[in-house]
Amino acid sequence: MATTDTVYNTTTEQHPKSRKWLIVPSENLEKIRFVIKVIEVLLSFVAFVMEEVVSTCSSCGPLYFFEFVSCTAFLFTLLLLILLATTLHQRVGINSWPTLDFGYTAAMAFLFLIASIVFAADNGQTSLEQGTVAFGFMATVAFFADFVCFLKIRGIPWRKGNNQPADPTAPRPENEKLNSNGTE
């Protein structure tokens, strides 16, 4: 029983899948934030590699903390960037990507700031260690810039208003329940 009624067209049509693997901008990642996240990945990677090259340390605790933070920032930011910039985020069972991105970016900005301050205060003052600290602070600035950019564009994700204008053309929910027959 084939019919050309418009009620059935949108649900039964076969749409070819898009071959695009990189979708920027998307509903979760704007172009400017994509660029900032790429910079975060690069700066945290350089900070991590430079930290790994340090061969001796007088007090190794700050060095190890900086290593942990820079490696974590590099790996998790790269993972988040891949998920948000491709269609892979649709296959993961997470519904609140903005909240995850907001919380992660704020936490990494704070941790990178603490790790960079601690490592700057207690290192061997070699040029390699000072360069590592400089890249740590640059990565900190990138994470804070991403955080501020997120706030300006989207607001705080768990707030009801969150700076996103309501769509006046969106259908409003019905006031009458389906099985109420008009009685309350």
GROMACS .gro file of C-alpha atoms in nm:
model
  184
    1MET     CA    1   0.000   0.000   0.000
    2ALA     CA    2   0.220   0.281  -0.129
    3THR     CA    3   0.101   0.632  -0.071
    4THR     CA    4   0.243   0.973  -0.150
    5ASP     CA    5   0.082   1.142   0.148
    6THR     CA    6   0.309   1.408   0.301
    7VAL     CA    7   0.260   1.263   0.648
    8TYR     CA    8   0.472   0.962   0.559
    9ASN     CA    9   0.739   1.124   0.341
   10THR     CA   10   0.964   1.258   0.616
   11THR     CA   11   0.974   0.931   0.809
   12THR     CA   12   1.014   0.688   0.521
   13GLU     CA   13   1.257   0.871   0.295
   14GLN     CA   14   1.611   0.736   0.280
   15HIS     CA   15   1.867   1.012   0.331
   16PRO     CA   16   2.223   0.934   0.227
   17LYS     CA   17   2.472   0.958   0.512
   18SER     CA   18   2.710   1.251   0.498
   19ARG     CA   19   3.072   1.167   0.423
   20LYS     CA   20   3.198   1.467   0.619
   21TRP     CA   21   3.408   1.357   0.912
   22LEU     CA   22   3.493   1.703   1.047
   23ILE     CA   23   3.190   1.913   1.139
   24VAL     CA   24   3.299   2.256   1.258
   25PRO     CA   25   3.104   2.458   1.349
   26SER     CA   26   2.858   2.221   1.512
   27GLU     CA   27   2.599   2.241   1.788
   28ASN     CA   28   2.874   2.170   2.044
   29LEU     CA   29   3.180   2.349   1.904
   30GLU     CA   30   3.212   2.686   1.730
   31LYS     CA   31   3.499   2.769   1.493
   32ILE     CA   32   3.676   3.000   1.738
   33ARG     CA   33   3.660   2.744   2.017
   34PHE     CA   34   3.783   2.475   1.776
   35VAL     CA   35   4.092   2.685   1.704
   36ILE     CA   36   4.145   2.752   2.076
   37LYS     CA   37   4.115   2.378   2.154
   38VAL     CA   38   4.373   2.295   1.885
   39ILE     CA   39   4.606   2.552   2.047
   40GLU     CA   40   4.541   2.395   2.389
   41VAL     CA   41   4.636   2.052   2.253
   42LEU     CA   42   4.956   2.184   2.094
   43LEU     CA   43   5.068   2.388   2.395
   44SER     CA   44   4.999   2.111   2.646
   45PHE     CA   45   5.182   1.863   2.421
   46VAL     CA   46   5.488   2.090   2.396
   47ALA     CA   47   5.481   2.148   2.774
   48PHE     CA   48   5.460   1.772   2.832
   49VAL     CA   49   5.745   1.690   2.591
   50MET     CA   50   5.968   1.962   2.735
   51GLU     CA   51   5.898   1.836   3.085
   52GLU     CA   52   5.992   1.483   2.977
   53VAL     CA   53   6.329   1.606   2.849
   54VAL     CA   54   6.426   1.739   3.193
   55SER     CA   55   6.690   1.489   3.304
   56THR     CA   56   6.755   1.589   3.667
   57CYS     CA   57   6.544   1.747   3.935
   58SER     CA   58   6.631   1.870   4.282
   59SER     CA   59   6.274   1.846   4.405
   60CYS     CA   60   6.080   1.608   4.180
   61GLY     CA   61   5.729   1.653   4.326
   62PRO     CA   62   5.644   1.971   4.132
   63LEU     CA   63   5.792   1.820   3.816
   64TYR     CA   64   5.579   1.507   3.849
   65PHE     CA   65   5.265   1.709   3.919
   66PHE     CA   66   5.332   1.924   3.612
   67GLU     CA   67   5.391   1.606   3.411
   68PHE     CA   68   5.057   1.462   3.524
   69VAL     CA   69   4.862   1.780   3.446
   70SER     CA   70   5.024   1.845   3.108
   71CYS     CA   71   4.984   1.483   2.994
   72THR     CA   72   4.624   1.470   3.114
   73ALA     CA   73   4.545   1.802   2.945
   74PHE     CA   74   4.700   1.688   2.618
   75LEU     CA   75   4.530   1.348   2.602
   76PHE     CA   76   4.184   1.447   2.727
   77THR     CA   77   4.168   1.772   2.530
   78LEU     CA   78   4.265   1.582   2.216
   79LEU     CA   79   3.993   1.325   2.289
   80LEU     CA   80   3.735   1.596   2.358
   81LEU     CA   81   3.835   1.781   2.041
   82ILE     CA   82   3.798   1.466   1.830
   83LEU     CA   83   3.461   1.386   1.983
   84LEU     CA   84   3.317   1.736   1.950
   85ALA     CA   85   3.453   1.807   1.601
   86THR     CA   86   3.329   1.481   1.447
   87THR     CA   87   3.009   1.280   1.455
   88LEU     CA   88   3.158   1.045   1.716
   89HIS     CA   89   2.995   1.242   2.000
   90GLN     CA   90   2.659   1.107   1.881
   91ARG     CA   91   2.771   0.748   1.944
   92VAL     CA   92   2.878   0.812   2.304
   93GLY     CA   93   2.604   0.796   2.567
   94ILE     CA   94   2.654   1.154   2.687
   95ASN     CA   95   2.368   1.400   2.645
   96SER     CA   96   2.519   1.707   2.812
   97TRP     CA   97   2.829   1.786   2.605
   98PRO     CA   98   2.825   2.159   2.690
   99THR     CA   99   2.828   2.084   3.063
  100LEU     CA  100   3.112   1.833   3.023
  101ASP     CA  101   3.313   2.073   2.805
  102PHE     CA  102   3.254   2.364   3.043
  103GLY     CA  103   3.352   2.168   3.355
  104TYR     CA  104   3.655   2.006   3.192
  105THR     CA  105   3.788   2.335   3.054
  106ALA     CA  106   3.747   2.512   3.389
  107ALA     CA  107   3.916   2.225   3.577
  108MET     CA  108   4.210   2.207   3.335
  109ALA     CA  109   4.261   2.585   3.343
  110PHE     CA  110   4.276   2.575   3.723
  111LEU     CA  111   4.502   2.265   3.737
  112PHE     CA  112   4.741   2.400   3.473
  113LEU     CA  113   4.764   2.729   3.662
  114ILE     CA  114   4.845   2.552   3.991
  115ALA     CA  115   5.094   2.313   3.827
  116SER     CA  116   5.271   2.596   3.646
  117ILE     CA  117   5.296   2.810   3.959
  118VAL     CA  118   5.426   2.521   4.169
  119PHE     CA  119   5.678   2.414   3.905
  120ALA     CA  120   5.791   2.776   3.851
  121ALA     CA  121   5.847   2.818   4.225
  122ASP     CA  122   6.046   2.496   4.269
  123ASN     CA  123   6.266   2.395   3.979
  124GLY     CA  124   6.637   2.384   3.900
  125GLN     CA  125   6.625   2.715   3.707
  126THR     CA  126   6.764   2.559   3.390
  127SER     CA  127   6.658   2.711   3.061
  128LEU     CA  128   6.470   2.392   2.974
  129GLU     CA  129   6.268   2.405   3.295
  130GLN     CA  130   6.194   2.774   3.250
  131GLY     CA  131   6.079   2.707   2.893
  132THR     CA  132   5.857   2.428   3.021
  133VAL     CA  133   5.703   2.664   3.274
  134ALA     CA  134   5.648   2.924   2.999
  135PHE     CA  135   5.459   2.672   2.787
  136GLY     CA  136   5.262   2.569   3.095
  137PHE     CA  137   5.151   2.929   3.148
  138MET     CA  138   5.068   2.968   2.778
  139ALA     CA  139   4.853   2.654   2.796
  140THR     CA  140   4.688   2.799   3.107
  141VAL     CA  141   4.604   3.117   2.916
  142ALA     CA  142   4.459   2.910   2.630
  143PHE     CA  143   4.235   2.712   2.869
  144PHE     CA  144   4.118   3.032   3.038
  145ALA     CA  145   4.051   3.190   2.695
  146ASP     CA  146   3.843   2.885   2.600
  147PHE     CA  147   3.654   2.912   2.930
  148VAL     CA  148   3.578   3.283   2.879
  149CYS     CA  149   3.482   3.226   2.515
  150PHE     CA  150   3.244   2.949   2.623
  151LEU     CA  151   3.084   3.182   2.880
  152LYS     CA  152   3.041   3.462   2.624
  153ILE     CA  153   2.893   3.239   2.356
  154ARG     CA  154   2.681   2.993   2.556
  155GLY     CA  155   2.670   3.110   2.916
  156ILE     CA  156   2.670   2.866   3.205
  157PRO     CA  157   2.532   2.540   3.064
  158TRP     CA  158   2.322   2.426   3.360
  159ARG     CA  159   2.136   2.758   3.397
  160LYS     CA  160   1.791   2.773   3.242
  161GLY     CA  161   1.847   3.101   3.055
  162ASN     CA  162   2.213   3.036   2.964
  163ASN     CA  163   2.224   3.333   2.720
  164GLN     CA  164   2.057   3.140   2.439
  165PRO     CA  165   1.759   3.323   2.288
  166ALA     CA  166   1.440   3.123   2.272
  167ASP     CA  167   1.323   3.032   1.923
  168PRO     CA  168   0.988   3.211   1.872
  169THR     CA  169   0.897   2.974   1.585
  170ALA     CA  170   0.944   2.661   1.795
  171PRO     CA  171   0.617   2.481   1.871
  172ARG     CA  172   0.494   2.525   2.224
  173PRO     CA  173   0.393   2.219   2.426
  174GLU     CA  174   0.024   2.147   2.446
  175ASN     CA  175  -0.158   2.229   2.766
  176GLU     CA  176  -0.411   1.949   2.734
  177LYS     CA  177  -0.306   1.594   2.807
  178LEU     CA  178  -0.381   1.332   2.542
  179ASN     CA  179  -0.618   1.116   2.745
  180SER     CA  180  -0.789   1.388   2.946
  181ASN     CA  181  -1.077   1.451   2.701
  182GLY     CA  182  -1.071   1.816   2.794
  183THR     CA  183  -1.121   1.756   3.166
  184GLU     CA  184  -0.857   1.835   3.423
   0.00000   0.00000   0.00000
